XYZ file of C-alpha atoms in Angstrom:
552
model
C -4.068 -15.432 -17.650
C -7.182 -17.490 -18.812
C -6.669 -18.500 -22.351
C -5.412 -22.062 -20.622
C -8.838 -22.597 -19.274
C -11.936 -23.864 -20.277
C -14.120 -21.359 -17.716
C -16.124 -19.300 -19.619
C -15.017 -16.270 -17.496
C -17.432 -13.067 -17.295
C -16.461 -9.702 -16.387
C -16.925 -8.291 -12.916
C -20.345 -6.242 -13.206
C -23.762 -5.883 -12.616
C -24.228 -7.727 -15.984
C -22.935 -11.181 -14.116
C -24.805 -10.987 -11.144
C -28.145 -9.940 -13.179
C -27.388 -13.141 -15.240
C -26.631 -15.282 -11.538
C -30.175 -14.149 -10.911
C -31.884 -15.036 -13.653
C -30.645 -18.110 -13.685
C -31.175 -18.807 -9.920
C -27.466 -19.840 -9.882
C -24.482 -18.811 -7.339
C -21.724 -16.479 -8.450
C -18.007 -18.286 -8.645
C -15.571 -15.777 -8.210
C -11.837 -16.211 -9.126
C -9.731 -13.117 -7.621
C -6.340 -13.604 -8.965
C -2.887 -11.022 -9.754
C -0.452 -11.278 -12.781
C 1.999 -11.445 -10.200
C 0.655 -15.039 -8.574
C 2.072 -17.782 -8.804
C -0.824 -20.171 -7.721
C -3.173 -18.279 -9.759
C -1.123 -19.573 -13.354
C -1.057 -23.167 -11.621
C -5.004 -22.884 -11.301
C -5.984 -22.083 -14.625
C -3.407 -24.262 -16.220
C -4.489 -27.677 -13.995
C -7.513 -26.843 -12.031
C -9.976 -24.483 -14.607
C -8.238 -26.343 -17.595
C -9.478 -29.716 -16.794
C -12.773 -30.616 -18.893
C -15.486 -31.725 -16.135
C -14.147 -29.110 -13.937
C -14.523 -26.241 -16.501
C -17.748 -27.921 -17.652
C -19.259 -27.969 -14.477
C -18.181 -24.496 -13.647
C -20.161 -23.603 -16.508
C -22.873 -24.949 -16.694
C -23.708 -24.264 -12.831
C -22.230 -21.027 -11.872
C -22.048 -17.969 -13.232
C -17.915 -17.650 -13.473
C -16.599 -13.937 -12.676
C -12.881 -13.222 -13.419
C -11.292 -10.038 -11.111
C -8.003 -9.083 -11.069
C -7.267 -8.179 -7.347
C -4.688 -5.116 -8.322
C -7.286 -3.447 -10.760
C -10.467 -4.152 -8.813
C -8.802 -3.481 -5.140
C -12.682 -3.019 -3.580
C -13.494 -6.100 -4.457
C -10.259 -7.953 -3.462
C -11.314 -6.527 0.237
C -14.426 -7.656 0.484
C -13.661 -11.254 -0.902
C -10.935 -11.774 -0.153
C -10.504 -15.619 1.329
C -6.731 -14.701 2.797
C -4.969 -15.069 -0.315
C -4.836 -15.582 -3.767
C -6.000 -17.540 -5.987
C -9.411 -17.191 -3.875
C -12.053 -18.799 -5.085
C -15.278 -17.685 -3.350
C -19.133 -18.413 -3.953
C -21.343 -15.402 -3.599
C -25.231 -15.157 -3.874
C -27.060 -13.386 -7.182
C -26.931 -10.821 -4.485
C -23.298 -10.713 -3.573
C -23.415 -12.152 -0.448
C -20.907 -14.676 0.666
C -21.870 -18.379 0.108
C -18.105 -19.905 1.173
C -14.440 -20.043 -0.260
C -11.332 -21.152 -0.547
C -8.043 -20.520 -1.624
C -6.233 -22.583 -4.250
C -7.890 -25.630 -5.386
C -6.717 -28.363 -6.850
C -8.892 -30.567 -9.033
C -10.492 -32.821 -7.050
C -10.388 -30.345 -4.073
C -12.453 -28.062 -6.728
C -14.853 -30.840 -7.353
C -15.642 -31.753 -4.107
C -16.098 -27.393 -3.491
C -18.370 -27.172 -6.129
C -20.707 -30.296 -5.100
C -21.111 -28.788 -1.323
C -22.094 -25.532 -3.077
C -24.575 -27.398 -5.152
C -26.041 -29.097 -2.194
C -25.652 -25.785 0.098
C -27.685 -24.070 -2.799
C -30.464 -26.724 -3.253
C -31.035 -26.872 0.541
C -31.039 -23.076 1.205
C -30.952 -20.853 -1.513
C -29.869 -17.128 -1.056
C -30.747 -17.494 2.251
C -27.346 -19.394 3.093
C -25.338 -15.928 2.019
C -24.398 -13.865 4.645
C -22.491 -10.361 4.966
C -18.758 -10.166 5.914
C -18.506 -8.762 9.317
C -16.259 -5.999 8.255
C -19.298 -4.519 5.674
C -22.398 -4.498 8.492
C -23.630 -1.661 9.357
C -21.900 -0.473 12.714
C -19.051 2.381 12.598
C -15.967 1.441 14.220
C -14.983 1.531 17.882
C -14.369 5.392 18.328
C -12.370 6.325 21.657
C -10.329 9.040 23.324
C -6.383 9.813 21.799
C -3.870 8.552 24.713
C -0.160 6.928 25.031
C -2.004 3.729 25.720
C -2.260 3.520 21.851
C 1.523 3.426 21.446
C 2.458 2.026 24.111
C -0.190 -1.473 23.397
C 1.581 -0.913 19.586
C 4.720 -0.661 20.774
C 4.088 -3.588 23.085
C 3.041 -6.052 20.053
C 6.136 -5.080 18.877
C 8.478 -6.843 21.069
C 5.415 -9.510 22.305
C 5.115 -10.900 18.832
C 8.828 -10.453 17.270
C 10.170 -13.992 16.359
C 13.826 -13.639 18.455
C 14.941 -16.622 16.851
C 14.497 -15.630 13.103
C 13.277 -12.172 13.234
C 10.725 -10.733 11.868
C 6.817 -10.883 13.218
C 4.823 -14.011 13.162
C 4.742 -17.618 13.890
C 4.100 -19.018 10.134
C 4.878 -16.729 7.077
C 6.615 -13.896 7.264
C 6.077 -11.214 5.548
C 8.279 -7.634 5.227
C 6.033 -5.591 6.685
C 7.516 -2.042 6.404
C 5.524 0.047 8.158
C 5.538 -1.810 10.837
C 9.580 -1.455 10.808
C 9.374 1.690 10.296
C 7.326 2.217 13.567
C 9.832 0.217 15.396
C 13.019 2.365 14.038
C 12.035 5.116 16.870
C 10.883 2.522 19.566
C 12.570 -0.608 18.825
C 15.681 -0.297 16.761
C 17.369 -3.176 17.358
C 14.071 -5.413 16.618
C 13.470 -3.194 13.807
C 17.296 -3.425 12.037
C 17.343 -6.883 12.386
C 14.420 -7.499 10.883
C 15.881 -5.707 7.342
C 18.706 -7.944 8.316
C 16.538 -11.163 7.391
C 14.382 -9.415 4.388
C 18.148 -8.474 2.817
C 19.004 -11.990 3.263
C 15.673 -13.770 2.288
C 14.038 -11.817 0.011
C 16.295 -9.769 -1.959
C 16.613 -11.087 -5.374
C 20.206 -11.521 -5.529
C 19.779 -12.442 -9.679
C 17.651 -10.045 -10.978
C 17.302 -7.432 -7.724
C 13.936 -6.547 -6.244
C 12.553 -7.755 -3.183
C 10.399 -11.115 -2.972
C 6.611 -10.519 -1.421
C 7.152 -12.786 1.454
C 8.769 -16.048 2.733
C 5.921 -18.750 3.747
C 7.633 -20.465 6.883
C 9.108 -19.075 10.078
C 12.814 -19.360 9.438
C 12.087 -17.244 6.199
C 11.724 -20.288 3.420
C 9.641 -21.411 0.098
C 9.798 -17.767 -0.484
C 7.219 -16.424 -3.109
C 9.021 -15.250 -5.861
C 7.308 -12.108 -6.908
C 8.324 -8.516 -7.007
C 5.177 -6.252 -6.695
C 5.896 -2.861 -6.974
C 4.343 -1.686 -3.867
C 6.095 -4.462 -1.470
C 9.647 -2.396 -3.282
C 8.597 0.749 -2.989
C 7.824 0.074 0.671
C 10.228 -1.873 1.740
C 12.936 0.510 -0.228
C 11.372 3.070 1.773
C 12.070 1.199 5.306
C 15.541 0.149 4.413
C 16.393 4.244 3.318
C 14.920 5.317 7.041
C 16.820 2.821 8.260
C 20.010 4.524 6.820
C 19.075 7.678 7.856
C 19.369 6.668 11.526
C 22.404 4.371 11.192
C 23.834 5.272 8.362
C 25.148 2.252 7.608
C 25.980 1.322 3.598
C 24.230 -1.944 4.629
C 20.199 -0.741 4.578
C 21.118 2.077 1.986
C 22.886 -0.408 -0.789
C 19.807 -3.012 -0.570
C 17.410 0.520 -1.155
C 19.147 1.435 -4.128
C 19.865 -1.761 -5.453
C 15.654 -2.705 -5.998
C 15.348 1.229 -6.904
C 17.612 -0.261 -9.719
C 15.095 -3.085 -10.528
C 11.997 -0.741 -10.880
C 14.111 1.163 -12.778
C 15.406 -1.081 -14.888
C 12.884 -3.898 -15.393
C 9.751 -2.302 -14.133
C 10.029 1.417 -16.102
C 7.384 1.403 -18.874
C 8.973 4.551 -21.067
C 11.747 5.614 -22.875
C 12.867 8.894 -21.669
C 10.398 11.463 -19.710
C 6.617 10.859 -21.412
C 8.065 8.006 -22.660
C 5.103 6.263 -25.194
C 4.387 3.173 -23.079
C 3.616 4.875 -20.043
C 4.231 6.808 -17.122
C 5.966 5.509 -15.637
C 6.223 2.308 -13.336
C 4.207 -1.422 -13.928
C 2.675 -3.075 -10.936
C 4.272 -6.068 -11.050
C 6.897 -8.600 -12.171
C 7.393 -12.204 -12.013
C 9.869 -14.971 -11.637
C 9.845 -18.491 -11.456
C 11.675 -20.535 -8.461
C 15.507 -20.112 -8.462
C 15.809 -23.261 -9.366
C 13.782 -22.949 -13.099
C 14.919 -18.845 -13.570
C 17.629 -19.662 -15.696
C 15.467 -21.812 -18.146
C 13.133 -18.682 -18.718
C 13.410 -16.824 -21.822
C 11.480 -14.140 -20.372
C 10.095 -13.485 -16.853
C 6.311 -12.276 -16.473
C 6.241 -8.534 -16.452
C 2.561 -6.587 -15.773
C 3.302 -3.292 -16.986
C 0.061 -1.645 -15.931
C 0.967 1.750 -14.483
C -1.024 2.048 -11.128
C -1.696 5.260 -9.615
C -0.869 4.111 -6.156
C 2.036 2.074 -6.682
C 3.530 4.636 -8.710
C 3.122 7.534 -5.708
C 4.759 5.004 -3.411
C 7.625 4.227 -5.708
C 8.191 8.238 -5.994
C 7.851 8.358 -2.284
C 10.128 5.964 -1.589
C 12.874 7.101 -4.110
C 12.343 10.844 -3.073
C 13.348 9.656 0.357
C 16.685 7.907 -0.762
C 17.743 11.088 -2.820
C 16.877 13.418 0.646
C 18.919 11.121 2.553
C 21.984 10.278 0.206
C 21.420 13.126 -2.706
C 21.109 10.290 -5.148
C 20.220 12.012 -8.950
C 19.025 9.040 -10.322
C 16.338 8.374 -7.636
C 15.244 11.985 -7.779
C 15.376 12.249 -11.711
C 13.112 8.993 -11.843
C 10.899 10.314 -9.214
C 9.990 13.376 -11.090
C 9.446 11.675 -14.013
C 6.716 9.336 -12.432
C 5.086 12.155 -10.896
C 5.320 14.158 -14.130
C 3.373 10.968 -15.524
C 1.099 10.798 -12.994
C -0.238 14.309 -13.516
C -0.129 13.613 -16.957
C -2.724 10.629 -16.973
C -3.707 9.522 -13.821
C -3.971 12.717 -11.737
C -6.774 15.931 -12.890
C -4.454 17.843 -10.882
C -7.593 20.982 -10.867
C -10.003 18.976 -9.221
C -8.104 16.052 -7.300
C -9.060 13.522 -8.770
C -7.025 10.225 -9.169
C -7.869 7.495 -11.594
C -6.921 4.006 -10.291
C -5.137 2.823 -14.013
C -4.669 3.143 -17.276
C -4.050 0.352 -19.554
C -3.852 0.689 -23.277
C -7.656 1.599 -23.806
C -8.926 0.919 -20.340
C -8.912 2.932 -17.248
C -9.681 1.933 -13.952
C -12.196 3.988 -11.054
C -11.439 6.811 -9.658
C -11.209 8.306 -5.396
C -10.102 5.331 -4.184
C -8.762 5.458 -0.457
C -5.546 3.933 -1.197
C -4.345 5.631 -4.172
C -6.148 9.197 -2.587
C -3.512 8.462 0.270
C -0.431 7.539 -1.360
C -0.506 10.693 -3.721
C -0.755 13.032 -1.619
C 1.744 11.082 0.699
C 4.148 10.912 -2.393
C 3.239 15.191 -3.307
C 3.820 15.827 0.052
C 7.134 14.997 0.113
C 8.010 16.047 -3.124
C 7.197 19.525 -1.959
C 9.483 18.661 0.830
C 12.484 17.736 -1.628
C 11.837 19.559 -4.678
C 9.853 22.624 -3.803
C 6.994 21.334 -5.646
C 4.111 19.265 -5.276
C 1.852 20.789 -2.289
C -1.042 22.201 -5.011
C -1.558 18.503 -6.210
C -1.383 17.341 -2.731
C -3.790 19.891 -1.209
C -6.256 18.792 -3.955
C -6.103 15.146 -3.813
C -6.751 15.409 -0.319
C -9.171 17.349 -0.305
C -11.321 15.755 -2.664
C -10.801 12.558 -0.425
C -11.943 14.553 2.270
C -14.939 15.584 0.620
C -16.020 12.289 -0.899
C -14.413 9.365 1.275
C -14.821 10.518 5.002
C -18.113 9.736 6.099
C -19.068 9.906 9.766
C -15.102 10.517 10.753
C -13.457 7.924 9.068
C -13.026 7.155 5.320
C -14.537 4.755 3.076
C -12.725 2.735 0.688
C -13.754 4.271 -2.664
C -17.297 5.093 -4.263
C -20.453 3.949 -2.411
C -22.074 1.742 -5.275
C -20.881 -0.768 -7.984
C -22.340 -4.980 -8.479
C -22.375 -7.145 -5.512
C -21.503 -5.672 -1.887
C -19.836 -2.768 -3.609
C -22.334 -0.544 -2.143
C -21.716 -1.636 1.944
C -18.962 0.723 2.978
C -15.615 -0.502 4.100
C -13.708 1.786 6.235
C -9.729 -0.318 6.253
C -7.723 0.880 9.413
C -4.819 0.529 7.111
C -5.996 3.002 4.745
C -7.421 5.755 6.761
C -4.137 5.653 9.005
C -2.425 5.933 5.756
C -3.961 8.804 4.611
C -4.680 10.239 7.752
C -0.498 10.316 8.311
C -0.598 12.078 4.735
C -2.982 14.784 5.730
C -0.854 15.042 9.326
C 2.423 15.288 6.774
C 0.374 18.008 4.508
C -1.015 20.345 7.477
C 2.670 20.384 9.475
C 4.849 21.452 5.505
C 1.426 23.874 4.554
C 0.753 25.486 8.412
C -3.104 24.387 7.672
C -4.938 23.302 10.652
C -7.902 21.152 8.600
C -5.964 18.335 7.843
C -4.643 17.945 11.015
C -8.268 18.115 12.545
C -9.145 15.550 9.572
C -6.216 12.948 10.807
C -7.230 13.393 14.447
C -10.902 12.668 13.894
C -10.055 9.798 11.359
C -7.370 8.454 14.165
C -10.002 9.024 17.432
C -12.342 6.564 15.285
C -10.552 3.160 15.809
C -9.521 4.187 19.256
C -11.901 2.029 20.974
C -10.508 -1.091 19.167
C -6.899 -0.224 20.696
C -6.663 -3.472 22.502
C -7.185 -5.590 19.664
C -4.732 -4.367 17.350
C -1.826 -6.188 16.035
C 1.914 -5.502 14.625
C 0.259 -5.276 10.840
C -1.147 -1.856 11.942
C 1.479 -0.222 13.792
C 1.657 2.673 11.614
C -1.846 3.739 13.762
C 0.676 3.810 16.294
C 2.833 6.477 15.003
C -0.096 8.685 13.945
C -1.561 8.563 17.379
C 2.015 9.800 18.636
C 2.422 12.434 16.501
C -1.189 13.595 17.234
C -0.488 13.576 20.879
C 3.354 14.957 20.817
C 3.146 17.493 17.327
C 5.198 16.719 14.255
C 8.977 17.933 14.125
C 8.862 20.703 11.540
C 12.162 21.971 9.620
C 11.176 25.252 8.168
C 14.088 25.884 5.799
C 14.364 29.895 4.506
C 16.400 28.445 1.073
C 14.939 26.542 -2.013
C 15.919 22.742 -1.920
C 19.155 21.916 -2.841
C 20.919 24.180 -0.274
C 23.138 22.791 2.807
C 20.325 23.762 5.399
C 17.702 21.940 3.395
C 20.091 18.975 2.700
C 21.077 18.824 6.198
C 17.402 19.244 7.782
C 16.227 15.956 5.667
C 19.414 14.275 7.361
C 18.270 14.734 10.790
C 17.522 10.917 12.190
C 13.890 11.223 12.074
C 11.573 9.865 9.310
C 8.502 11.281 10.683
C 9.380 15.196 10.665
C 8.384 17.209 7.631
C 10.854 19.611 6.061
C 9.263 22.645 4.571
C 11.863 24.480 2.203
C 11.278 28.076 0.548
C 9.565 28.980 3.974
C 11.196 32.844 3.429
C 7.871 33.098 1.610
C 3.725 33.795 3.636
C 2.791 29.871 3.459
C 5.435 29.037 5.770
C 4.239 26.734 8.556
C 6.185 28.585 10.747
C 4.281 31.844 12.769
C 6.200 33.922 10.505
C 7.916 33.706 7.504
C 11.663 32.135 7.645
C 14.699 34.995 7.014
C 16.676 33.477 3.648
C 19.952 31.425 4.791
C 18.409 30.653 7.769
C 16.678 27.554 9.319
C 13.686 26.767 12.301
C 12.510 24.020 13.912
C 9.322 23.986 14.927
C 8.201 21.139 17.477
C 4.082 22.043 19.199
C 3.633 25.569 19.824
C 8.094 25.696 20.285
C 10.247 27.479 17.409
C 13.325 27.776 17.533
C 16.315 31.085 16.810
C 17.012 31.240 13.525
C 19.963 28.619 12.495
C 22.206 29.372 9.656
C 24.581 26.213 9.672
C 23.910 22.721 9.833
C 25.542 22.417 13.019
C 23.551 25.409 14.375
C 20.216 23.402 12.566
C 21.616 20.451 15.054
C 21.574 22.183 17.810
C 18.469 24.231 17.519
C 16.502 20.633 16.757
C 17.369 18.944 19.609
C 16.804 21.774 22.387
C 13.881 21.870 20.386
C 12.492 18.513 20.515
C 13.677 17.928 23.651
């Protein structure tokens, strides 16, 4: 992305900021993705012109990140979008930002800095007020989280255009899929628009987000977690309406990481694993001059666990063999290079000769999410799971909540940042994990994790309404199916039908680690809802029936 420019980029490292210091200089720091559009335009007009690059150089000590492998610093810098362009202390401390900058919106940046720096020093940086010291709000567990969730939900949802928000508008999948069981209507029509808006009707895929209300000047890129999410939302959305019109736009961007974003040829195929992070295209209006659209074929832990998430749900909802084919193969991949599967551990990347960190939050979460239901559909998968998480536990949940990744690293690496996002993420994988393995510890893991950010109920918006649904099912219990057959049979096929995307479907539970109080006769079926199990079912029309006296 740089060989336009002039900027004499260094690395992210303690190397740059020792270098800021001895030179009693600030720290310019470009965060930027493959996948961004403004970040090409920068380099190419803003770093590339002469005095701008010059003066970049010869005052600053310029630090290249890409957001997607360096995800701990894209939080804490993080201006509200890329390109951001911030200006940090020798320390690491914030100095000010901004996003995209054009040239003489660059030059006029970079002679406030000067002056800010002459005038005060280090002593004008300052600490984002997410990485101070104090924990977050912890409170007690009640409906008032839902229901204030739940609330947002219909407060905040554009009626007009659909969608949430005043400005851009963004997918936002979780937060449909909280609204599938509380708001249906608000939720379907919101798919509605991202099918008609963002779905890449050339090359298939899903755009990352429109930037007006009325869902325009879309940003044409196709990350892979904004597909595997939203391919996620638009298969729960089938499985309550069944309707060919939220199932077709699922398989149809399942096609596009398949087909443009796959990084092997066959299973251990030599490029890769399995999925890249990201592709690229131009407006609609210059696509058909491009020889070749930008493709980042990285292979991402995280990404690749939601992708296998997400297409493990379509082929539990529609018995789809391609989706569940390509889902074992990423996971096969994953284990293969990204996952010690004896000690838990998941490395962020691997690309070519580089590899990224390891126990970050994110990808911690989304594996075990994605093992977790693999175990569900295939039969296989809760050993990894049970070991990812636990390793999380172990070294990301500090005073009940967890921390982002590793405690230490250059600049403000070292504060710990405890994302709602993330621990409600993995906190609803650990709640998935104890309900399919019967263990207790991960449930009492979600519920301290979720009794953390209580106290901050009132301020919450619709981005977080997944804390919602954890808080629920921590109040209520998790709908177990405990199915007595191996997957594949017509109890198991029917339990994953049953119009609920939050219960957990347990197959093989004939054998002891059934979550049920006793093991499961073969041919037969339970549902398991609190302390409540149901008569044996051996139908799915019995299954029905025994779920919803169940639940109810």
């Amino acid at each position: 992305m740089t060989d336009e420019t002039h900027v004499e980029w260094r690395d992210w490292g303690r190397e740059a900021y020792a270098e800021a210091d001895d030179r009693d200089c600030p720290v310019l720091l470009s965060l930027s993705a493959t996948w961004c559009e403004g970040c090409h335009e920068m380099d190419a007009i803003t770093y590339a012109e002469p005095r701008i690059a010059a003066n970049v150089n010869e005052g600053f000590v310029p630090v290249r990140v890409d957001v997607d492998r360096h995800p701990r610093v894209r939080e804490r810098y993080n201006m509200g979008g890329f390109p951001t362009t911030a200006f940090l202390t020798p320390e690491g401390e914030l100095l000010t930002g901004a996003g995209y900058l054009d040239v003489d919106g660059m030059r006029q940046v970079l002679e406030s800095v000067r002056t800010m720096w002459a005038e005060k020093g280090r002593s004008a940086g300052r600490v984002p007020r997410a990485l101070d010291a104090d924990l977050p709000p912890r409170g007690e567990l009640t409906d008032a989280v839902e229901s204030h969730l739940a609330g947002q939900i219909e407060v905040k949802y554009d009626e007009e255009y659909a969608g949430w928000g005043s400005d851009a508008k963004f997918p936002l999948p979780r937060t449909v899929e909280f609204a599938l069981k509380r708001d249906r209507d608000r939720a379907l029509r919101t798919l509605d628009a991202v099918r008609d808006h963002l779905a890449d009707d050339v090359a298939g895929g899903f755009f990352r987000f429109a930037g007006t209300r009325d869902w325009g000047d879309v940003a044409y890129e196709k990350p892979i977690d904004t597909n595997a999410a939203v391919i996620r939302a638009f298969a729960n959305a089938y499985l309550y309406t069944g309707d060919a019109a939220y199932i077709d736009p699922a398989t149809d961007a399942m096609d596009f990481l398949i087909d443009d974003l796959w990084t092997g040829y066959g299973v251990g195929g030599s490029l890769g694993p399995g999925l890249g992070r990201a592709y690229y295209a131009a407006s609609a209006a210059d696509r058909a001059d491009l020889d070749a659209p930008r493709r980042d074929l990285t292979v991402f832990a995280g990404g690749n666990a939601l992708a296998a998430d997400a297409l493990l749900a379509v082929a539990a909802y529609t018995d789809d063999e391609r989706a569940r084919e390509y889902a074992e193969r990423i996971l096969d991949g994953l284990e293969r290079d990204l996952i010690d599967v004896d000690s838990g551990e998941v490395t962020h990347y691997r690309g070519g000769d580089e590899a990224g960190e390891s126990d970050l939050l994110d990808d911690a979460a989304r594996v075990v999410s994605a093992y977790t239901r693999a175990a569900g559909v295939l039969g296989e998968g809760a050993d990894v799971a049970r070991a990812v998480a636990d390793r999380a536990i172990d070294r990301l949940h500090v005073d009940g909540s967890f921390v982002d990744g590793p405690r230490s690293g250059a600049g403000l690496l070292d504060r710990p940042f405890r994302p709602l996002d993330g621990n409600v993420e993995l906190a609803t994988a650990l709640l998935d994990l104890g309900a399919l393995t019967g263990e207790d510890r991960y449930r009492e893991v979600a519920r301290e994790t979720a009794s953390s950010f209580a106290g901050a109920t009132e301020r919450l918006g619709v981005q977080v309404a997944g804390y919602g649904s954890l808080v629920g099912r921590l109040l209520r219990g998790t709908t177990v199916v405990a199915v007595g057959d191996a997957p594949g049979s017509d109890l198991h096929r029917a339990a994953w039908r049953v119009a609920d995307h939050e219960k957990v479907v347990a197959p093989n539970a004939h054998l002891d680690e059934s979550p049920a109080p006793r093991p499961v006769p073969a041919g037969s079926a339970v549902a398991i809802a609190g302390d409540t199990v149901s008569d044996p079912a051996e139908t799915p029309e019995e299954l029905m029936t025994c779920i919803s006296e169940t639940v109810e």
